[in-house]
Coordinates of C-alpha atoms in Angstrom, one line a residue:
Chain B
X27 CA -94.7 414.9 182.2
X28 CA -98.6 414.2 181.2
X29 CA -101.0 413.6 183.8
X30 CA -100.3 409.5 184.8
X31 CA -103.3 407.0 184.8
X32 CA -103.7 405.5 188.4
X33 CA -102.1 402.5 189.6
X34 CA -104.1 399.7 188.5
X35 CA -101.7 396.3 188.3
X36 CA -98.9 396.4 190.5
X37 CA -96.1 393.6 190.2
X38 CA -94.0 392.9 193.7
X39 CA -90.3 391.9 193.6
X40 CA -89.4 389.7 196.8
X41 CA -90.4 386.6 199.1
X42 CA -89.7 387.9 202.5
X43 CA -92.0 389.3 205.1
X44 CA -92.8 392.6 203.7
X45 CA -93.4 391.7 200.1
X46 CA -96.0 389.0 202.0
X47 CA -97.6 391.7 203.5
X48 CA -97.9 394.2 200.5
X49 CA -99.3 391.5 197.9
X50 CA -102.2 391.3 200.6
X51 CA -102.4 394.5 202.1
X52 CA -102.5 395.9 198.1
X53 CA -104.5 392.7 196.8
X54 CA -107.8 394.4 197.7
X55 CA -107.3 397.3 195.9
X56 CA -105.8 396.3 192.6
X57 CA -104.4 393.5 190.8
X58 CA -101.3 392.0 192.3
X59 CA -98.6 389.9 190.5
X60 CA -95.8 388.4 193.0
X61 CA -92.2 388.2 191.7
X62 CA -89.9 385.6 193.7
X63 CA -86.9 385.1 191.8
X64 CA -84.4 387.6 190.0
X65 CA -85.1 384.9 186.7
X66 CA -89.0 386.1 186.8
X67 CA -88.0 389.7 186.5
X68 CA -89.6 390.1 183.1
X69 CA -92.8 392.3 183.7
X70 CA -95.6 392.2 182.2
X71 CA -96.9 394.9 179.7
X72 CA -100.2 396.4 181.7
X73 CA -98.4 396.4 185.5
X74 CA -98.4 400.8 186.2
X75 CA -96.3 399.9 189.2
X76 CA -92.9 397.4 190.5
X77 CA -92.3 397.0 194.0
X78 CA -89.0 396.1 194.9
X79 CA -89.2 394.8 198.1
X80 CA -86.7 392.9 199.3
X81 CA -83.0 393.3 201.4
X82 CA -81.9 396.5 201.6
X83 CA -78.5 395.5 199.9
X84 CA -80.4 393.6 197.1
X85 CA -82.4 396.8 195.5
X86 CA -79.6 398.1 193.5
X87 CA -79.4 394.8 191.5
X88 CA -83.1 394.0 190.9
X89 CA -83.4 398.0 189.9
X90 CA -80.4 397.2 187.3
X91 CA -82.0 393.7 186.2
X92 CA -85.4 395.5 185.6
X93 CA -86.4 395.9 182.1
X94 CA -87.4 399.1 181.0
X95 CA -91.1 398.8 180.8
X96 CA -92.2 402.6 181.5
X97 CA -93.8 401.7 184.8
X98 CA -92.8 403.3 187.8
X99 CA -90.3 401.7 189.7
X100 CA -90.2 402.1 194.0
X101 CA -88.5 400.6 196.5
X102 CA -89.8 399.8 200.3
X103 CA -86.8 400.5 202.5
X104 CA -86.4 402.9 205.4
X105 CA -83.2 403.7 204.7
X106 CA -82.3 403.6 201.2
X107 CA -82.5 406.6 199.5
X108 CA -84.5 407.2 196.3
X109 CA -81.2 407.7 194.3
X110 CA -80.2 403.8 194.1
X111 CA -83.5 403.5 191.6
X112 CA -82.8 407.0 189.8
X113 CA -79.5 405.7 187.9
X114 CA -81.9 402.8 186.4
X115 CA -85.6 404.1 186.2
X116 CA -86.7 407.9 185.3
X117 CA -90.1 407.1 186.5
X118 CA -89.1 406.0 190.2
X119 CA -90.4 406.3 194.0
X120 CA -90.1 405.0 197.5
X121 CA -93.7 403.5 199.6
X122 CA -91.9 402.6 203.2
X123 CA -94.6 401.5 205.4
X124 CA -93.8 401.9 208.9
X125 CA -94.9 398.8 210.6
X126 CA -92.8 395.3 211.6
X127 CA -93.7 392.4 209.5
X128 CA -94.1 388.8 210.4
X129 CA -95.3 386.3 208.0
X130 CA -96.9 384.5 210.9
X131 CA -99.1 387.9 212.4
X132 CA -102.1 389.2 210.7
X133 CA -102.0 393.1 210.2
X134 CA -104.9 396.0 210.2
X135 CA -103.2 397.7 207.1
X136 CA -105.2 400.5 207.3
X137 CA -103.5 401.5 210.1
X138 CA -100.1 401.6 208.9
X139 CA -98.1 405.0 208.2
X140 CA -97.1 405.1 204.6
X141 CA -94.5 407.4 203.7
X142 CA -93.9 408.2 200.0
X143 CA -91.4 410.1 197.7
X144 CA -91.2 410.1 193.9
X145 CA -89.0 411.8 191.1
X146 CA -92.3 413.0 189.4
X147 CA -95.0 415.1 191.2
X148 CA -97.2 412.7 189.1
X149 CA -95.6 410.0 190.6
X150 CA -96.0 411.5 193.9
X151 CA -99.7 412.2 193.9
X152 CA -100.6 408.8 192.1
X153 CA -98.8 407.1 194.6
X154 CA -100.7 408.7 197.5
X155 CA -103.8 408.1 196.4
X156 CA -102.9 404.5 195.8
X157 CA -101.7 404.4 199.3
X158 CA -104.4 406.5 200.6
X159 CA -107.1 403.5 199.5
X160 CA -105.2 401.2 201.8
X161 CA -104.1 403.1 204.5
X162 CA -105.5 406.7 206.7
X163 CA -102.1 407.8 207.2
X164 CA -100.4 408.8 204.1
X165 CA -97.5 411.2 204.4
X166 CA -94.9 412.5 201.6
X167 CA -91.4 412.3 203.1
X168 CA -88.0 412.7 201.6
X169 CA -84.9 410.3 201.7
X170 CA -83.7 412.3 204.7
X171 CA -86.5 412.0 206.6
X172 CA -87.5 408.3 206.0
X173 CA -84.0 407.7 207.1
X174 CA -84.9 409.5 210.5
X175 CA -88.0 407.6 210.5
X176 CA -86.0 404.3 210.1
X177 CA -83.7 405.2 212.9
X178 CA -86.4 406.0 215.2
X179 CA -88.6 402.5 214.3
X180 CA -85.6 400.6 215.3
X181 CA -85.6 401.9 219.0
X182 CA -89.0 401.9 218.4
X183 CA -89.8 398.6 218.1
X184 CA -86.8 396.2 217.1
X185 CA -84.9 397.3 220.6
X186 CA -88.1 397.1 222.3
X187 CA -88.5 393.8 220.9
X188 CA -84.6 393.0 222.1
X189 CA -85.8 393.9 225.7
X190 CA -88.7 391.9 225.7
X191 CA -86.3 389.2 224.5
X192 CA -83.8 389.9 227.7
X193 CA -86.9 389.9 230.0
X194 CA -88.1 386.9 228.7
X195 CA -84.7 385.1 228.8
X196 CA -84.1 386.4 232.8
X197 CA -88.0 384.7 233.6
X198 CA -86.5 381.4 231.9
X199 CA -83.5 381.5 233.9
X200 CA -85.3 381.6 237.0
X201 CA -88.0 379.1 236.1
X202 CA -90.8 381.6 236.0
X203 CA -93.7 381.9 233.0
X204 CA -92.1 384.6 231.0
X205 CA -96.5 385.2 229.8
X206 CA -96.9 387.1 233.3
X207 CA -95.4 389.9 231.5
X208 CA -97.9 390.0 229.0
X209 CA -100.0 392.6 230.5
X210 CA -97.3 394.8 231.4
X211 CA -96.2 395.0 228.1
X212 CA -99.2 396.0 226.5
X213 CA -99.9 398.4 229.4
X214 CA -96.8 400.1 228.8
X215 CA -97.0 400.2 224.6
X216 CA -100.9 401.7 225.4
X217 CA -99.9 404.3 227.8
X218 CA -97.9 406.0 225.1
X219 CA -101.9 407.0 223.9
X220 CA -101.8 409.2 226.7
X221 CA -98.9 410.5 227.7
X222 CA -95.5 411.1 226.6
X223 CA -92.6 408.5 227.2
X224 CA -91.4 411.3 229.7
X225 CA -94.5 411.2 231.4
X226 CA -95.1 407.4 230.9
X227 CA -91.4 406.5 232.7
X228 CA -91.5 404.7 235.9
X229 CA -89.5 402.3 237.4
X230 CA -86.2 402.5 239.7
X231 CA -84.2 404.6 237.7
X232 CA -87.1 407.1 237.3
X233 CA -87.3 407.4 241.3
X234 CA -83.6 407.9 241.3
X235 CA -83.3 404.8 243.7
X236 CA -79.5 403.8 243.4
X237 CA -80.4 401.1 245.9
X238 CA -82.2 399.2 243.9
X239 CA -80.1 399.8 240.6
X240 CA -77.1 398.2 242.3
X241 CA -78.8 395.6 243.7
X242 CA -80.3 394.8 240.0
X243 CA -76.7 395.2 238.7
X244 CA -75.7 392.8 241.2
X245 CA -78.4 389.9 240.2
X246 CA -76.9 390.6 236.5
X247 CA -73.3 389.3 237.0
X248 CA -73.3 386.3 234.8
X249 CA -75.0 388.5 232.3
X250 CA -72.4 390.9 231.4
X251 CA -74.1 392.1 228.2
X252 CA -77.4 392.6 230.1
X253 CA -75.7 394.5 232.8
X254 CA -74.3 396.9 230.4
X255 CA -77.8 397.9 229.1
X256 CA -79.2 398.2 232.3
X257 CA -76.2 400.2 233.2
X258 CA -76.5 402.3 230.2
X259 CA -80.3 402.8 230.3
X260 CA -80.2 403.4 233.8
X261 CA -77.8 406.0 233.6
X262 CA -79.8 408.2 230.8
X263 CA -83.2 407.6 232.8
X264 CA -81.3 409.3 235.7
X265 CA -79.4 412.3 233.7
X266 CA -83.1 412.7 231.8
X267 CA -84.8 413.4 235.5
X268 CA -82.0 416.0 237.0
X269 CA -81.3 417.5 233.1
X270 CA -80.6 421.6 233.6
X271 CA -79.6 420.8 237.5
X272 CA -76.5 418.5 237.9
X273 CA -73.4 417.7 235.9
X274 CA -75.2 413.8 235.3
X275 CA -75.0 410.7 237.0
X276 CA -72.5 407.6 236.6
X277 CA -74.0 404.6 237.6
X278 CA -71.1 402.1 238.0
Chain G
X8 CA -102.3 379.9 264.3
X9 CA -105.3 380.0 264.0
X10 CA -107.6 380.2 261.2
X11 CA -108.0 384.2 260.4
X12 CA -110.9 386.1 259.1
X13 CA -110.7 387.2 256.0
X14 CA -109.4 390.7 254.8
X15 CA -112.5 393.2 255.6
X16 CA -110.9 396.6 255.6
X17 CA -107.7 397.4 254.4
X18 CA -105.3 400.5 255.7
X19 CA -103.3 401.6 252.4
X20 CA -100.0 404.0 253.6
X21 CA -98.2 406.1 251.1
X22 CA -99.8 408.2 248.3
X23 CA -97.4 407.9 245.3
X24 CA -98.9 406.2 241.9
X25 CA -99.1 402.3 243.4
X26 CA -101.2 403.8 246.6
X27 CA -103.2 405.3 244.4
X28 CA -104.1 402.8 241.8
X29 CA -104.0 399.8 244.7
X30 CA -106.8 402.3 246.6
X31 CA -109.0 402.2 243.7
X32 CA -108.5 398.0 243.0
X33 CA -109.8 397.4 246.7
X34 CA -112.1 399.8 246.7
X35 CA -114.7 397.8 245.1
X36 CA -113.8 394.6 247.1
X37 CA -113.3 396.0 251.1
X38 CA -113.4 399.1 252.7
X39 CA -110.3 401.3 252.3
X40 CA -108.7 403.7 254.5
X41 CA -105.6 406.0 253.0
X42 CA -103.4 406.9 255.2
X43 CA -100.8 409.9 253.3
X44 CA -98.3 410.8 256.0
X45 CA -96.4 409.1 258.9
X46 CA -98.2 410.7 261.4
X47 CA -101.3 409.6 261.0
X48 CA -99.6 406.0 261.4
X49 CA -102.4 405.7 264.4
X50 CA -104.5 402.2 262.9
X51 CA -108.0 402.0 263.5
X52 CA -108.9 398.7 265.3
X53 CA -110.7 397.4 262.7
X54 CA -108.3 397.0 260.1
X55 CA -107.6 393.4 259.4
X56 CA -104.3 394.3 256.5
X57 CA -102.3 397.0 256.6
X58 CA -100.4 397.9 252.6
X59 CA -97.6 399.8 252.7
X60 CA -96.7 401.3 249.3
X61 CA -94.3 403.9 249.9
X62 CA -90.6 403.6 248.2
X63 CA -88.5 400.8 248.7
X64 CA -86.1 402.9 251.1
X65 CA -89.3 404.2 252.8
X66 CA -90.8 400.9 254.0
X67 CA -88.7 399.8 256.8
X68 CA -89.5 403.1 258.5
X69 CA -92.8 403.4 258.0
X70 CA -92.7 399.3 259.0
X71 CA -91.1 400.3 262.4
X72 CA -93.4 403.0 263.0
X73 CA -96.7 401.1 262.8
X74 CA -98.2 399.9 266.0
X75 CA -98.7 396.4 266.5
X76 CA -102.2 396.4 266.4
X77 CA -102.3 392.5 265.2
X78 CA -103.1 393.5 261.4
X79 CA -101.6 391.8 258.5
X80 CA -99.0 394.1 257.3
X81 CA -97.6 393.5 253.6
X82 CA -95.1 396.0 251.1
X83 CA -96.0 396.1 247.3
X84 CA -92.4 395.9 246.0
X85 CA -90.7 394.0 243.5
X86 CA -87.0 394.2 244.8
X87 CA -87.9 394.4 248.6
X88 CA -88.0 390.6 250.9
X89 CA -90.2 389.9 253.1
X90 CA -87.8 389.8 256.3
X91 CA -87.5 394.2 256.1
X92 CA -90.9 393.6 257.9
X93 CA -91.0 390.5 259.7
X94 CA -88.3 392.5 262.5
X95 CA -91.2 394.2 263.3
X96 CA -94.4 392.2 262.4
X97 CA -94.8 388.6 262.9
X98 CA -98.0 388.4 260.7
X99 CA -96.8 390.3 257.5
X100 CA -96.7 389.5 253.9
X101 CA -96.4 390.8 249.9
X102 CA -98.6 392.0 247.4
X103 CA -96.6 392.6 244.5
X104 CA -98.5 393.7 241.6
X105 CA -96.9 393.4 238.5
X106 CA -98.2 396.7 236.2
X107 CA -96.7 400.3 235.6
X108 CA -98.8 402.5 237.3
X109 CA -99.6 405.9 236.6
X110 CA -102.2 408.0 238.1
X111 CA -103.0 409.6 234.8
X112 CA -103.8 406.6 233.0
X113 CA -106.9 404.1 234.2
X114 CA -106.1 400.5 234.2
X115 CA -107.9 397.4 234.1
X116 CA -107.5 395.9 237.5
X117 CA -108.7 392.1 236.5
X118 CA -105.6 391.4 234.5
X119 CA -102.8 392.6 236.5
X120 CA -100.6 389.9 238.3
X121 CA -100.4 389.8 241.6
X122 CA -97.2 387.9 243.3
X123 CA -98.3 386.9 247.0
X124 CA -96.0 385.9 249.7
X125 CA -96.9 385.8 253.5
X126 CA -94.9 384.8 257.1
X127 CA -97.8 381.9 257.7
X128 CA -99.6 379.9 255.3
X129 CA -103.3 381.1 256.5
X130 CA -102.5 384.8 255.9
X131 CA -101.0 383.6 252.6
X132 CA -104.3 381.8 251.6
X133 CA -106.2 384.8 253.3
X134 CA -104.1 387.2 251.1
X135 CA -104.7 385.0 247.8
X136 CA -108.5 384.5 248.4
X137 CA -108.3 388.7 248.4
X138 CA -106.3 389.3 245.6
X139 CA -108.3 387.0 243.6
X140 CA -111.7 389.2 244.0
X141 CA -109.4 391.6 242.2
X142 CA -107.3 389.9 239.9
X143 CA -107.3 386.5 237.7
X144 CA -103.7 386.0 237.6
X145 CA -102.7 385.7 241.6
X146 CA -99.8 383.3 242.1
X147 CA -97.3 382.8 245.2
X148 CA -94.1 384.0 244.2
X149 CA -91.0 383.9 247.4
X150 CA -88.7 387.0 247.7
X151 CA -86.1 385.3 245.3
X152 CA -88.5 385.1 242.5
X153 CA -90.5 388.2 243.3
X154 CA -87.0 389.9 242.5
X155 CA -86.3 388.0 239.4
X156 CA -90.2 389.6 238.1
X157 CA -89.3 392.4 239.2
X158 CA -85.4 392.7 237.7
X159 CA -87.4 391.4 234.2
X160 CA -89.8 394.0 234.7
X161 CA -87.4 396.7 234.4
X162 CA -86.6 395.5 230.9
X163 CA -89.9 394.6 229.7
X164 CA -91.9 397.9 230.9
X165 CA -89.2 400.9 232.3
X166 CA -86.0 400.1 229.4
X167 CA -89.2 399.5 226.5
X168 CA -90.5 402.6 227.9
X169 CA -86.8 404.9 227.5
X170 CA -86.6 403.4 223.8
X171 CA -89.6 404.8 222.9
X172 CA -88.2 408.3 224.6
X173 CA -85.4 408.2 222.9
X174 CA -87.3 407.7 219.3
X175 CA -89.8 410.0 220.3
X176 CA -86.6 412.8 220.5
X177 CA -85.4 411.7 217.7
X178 CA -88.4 411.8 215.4
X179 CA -88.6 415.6 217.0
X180 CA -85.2 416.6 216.5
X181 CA -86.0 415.9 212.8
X182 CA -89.3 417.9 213.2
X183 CA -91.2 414.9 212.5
X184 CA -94.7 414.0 214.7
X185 CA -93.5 411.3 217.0
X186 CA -97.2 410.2 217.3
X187 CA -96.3 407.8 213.3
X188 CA -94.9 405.8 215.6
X189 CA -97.8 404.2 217.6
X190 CA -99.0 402.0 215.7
X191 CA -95.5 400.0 215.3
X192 CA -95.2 400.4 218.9
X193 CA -99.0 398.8 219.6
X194 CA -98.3 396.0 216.9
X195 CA -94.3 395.6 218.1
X196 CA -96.4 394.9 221.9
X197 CA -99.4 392.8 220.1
X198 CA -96.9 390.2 218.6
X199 CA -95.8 388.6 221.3
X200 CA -99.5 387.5 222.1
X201 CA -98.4 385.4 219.3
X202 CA -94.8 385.0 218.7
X203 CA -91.8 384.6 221.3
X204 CA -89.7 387.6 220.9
X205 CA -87.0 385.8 219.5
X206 CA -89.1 384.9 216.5
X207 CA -90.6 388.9 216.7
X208 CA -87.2 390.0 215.9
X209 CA -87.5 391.9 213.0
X210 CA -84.7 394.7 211.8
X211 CA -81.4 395.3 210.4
X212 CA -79.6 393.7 213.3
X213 CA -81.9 390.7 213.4
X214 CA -80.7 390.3 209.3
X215 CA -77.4 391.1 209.7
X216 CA -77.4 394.1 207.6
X217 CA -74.1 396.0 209.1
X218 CA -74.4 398.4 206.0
X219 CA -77.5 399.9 207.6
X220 CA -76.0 399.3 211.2
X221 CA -73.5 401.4 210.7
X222 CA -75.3 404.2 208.9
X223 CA -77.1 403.9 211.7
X224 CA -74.2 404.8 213.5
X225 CA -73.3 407.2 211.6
X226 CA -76.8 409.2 212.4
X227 CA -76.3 409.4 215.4
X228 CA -72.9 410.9 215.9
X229 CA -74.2 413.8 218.0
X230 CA -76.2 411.5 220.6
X231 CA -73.4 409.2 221.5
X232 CA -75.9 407.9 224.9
X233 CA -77.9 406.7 222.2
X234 CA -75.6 405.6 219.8
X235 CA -73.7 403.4 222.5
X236 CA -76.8 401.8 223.1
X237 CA -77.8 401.5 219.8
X238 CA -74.0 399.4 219.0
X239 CA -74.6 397.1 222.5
X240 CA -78.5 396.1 221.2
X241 CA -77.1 395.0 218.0
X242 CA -74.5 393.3 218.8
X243 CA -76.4 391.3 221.5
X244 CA -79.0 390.9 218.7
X245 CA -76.6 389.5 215.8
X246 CA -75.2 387.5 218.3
X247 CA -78.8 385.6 219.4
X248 CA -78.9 385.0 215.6
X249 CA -75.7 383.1 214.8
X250 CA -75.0 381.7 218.4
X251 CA -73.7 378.0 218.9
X252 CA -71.5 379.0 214.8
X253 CA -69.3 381.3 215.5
X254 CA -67.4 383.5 218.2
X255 CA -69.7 386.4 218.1
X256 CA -69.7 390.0 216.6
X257 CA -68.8 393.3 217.4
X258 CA -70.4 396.2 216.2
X259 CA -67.5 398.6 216.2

């Protein structure tokens, strides 16, 4: 392979919330044509880079339907592997940004971990550098690891979200302003500057006080979903504090 | 009653994280005495409120064991009523403040909220007026609600705090640096400043992807803790999204 020119027009295939994000986060840095529909996928001759970012189960079609135009060709996802583009585009790569996307929230992008894999060490080292003027934290990672990475953003955030959600939902249910939890929750998210989630853990659970558990169990009757996370989280909270002493806890 | 002075120096009993943290809130406000152990339970005359912070199954003994030296005396618990104290203490109360506490990590004392209940309305004014010099966010709150907050809590703070353990293990069980994870965990907190956590749902559950669900899944074959908690999130999460159309899913 010769030595690539940088990454100077970038087109990006998609309408949701991370294709939003990446016309503006990228927007500063070069020129950025946006793609919506599959019947705009003819790309123009200058764009060095395509985007593919949309549903997971979507990129194998837009890779297919993507004329051959010698740019490099990367997908956004977590947890698709590189592969999927491989069959369609020599010149191909993944940019996953690890951060959750909402049209309606502003983002520092510069902030954001980018993690990045290509078929071409070219590829790769072009594609850092574009990263690199958007974002400090640049990393290569393979499909394998990105999938890791994936895994561990959806506990991460999108089950923290869910339990925010459940919080939320139990304040309703009792009449109380769900925003008094506000400050707990970003106490909680910042003391992970500090310490480890090992460290950070307090709570019932964490003291090992079973009285409290059951009685919580107990308010969480007509919630039988509820009650089985609490059951379930509760339990591992427990087995984490006596690991390497006891055969584990059951909490019924 | 009569009309009672207001709170000049405060007793504080136990010396776990609350103790400690509650110590340094008053400090600036009224004089503080610590008391550590139950034999120095001996009051000094002066002391018009006496906090006991020990552990829920802690604070009727300690309660019992306090002479009646006509002192307010209030528990900071969640999950604990007011009547554990009122056997033994006609003027007694709650000072519930909602916040994870560790002593390795400062906090900002002004934003915490502060759930106040108390046997006679002038120590409950008395006991609001105090937690105000402290606090912005003081409301009454009876033991029914306190132990809603508190049940809520445990989701919001102590289960959001065990998902980020169990990504943390995961990101190092793949020899990745768990720390490429705080920034999605400060932005995952900083969007429900803005959103409701129903519209902060992001993530393959929250689309309905069941192709990445179950890779998911698949992952985590040799955590199956983790993996049973990853199937019950989802589930409860594809459900939210479809509810009132359709009898539900299972995530299998």
């Amino acid at each position: 392979m010769e030595i690539r020119e940088p990454i100077r027009k970038v087109a990006i295939v998609g309408r949701g919330n991370v294709a939003y994000h990446l016309c503006r986060a990228f927007g500063d840095t070069v020129e950025v044509v946006q793609i919506n529909s599959r019947s705009e996928l003819k790309i123009e001759d200058d764009v060095s880079m395509i985007v593919i970012a949309v549903a997971d189960s979507a990129i194998q079609d837009v890779a297919a339907g993507l004329p051959s135009s010698g740019a490099l060709v990367v997908h956004t996802s977590g947890s698709v592997g590189i592969d999927i583009l491989r069959e369609y585009h020599d010149r191909c790569g993944v940019l996953y940004p690890l951060q959750t996307f909402s049209k309606a929230k502003d983002l520092d992008y510069s902030k954001i971990p980018f993690f990045i894999e290509a078929n071409y060490p070219e590829d790769l080292r072009n594609l850092m550098d574009f990263a690199a003027k958007i974002s400090s934290l640049v990393t290569a990672a393979d499909s394998g690891q990105r999938r890791q990475i994936h895994l561990s953003a959806v506990f991460a955030c999108n089950f923290v979200n869910r339990m925010y959600d459940i919080a939320w939902k139990l304040m309703k249910d009792s009449n109380l302003p769900p925003e008094f939890l506000q400050p707990l929750i970003e106490e909680t998210a910042s003391k992970i500057r500090d310490l480890t989630p090992v460290e950070a853990q307090t709570g019932p659970a964490r003291r090992g006080d079973t009285a409290v558990v059951d009685r919580h169990l107990g308010l969480l009757t007509s919630y039988p979903e509820y009650k089985e996370i609490y059951r379930i989280i509760s339990e591992g909270i427990m087995n984490e504090n006596i690991k390497d002493c006891s055969p584990g806890v059951t909490v019924q």
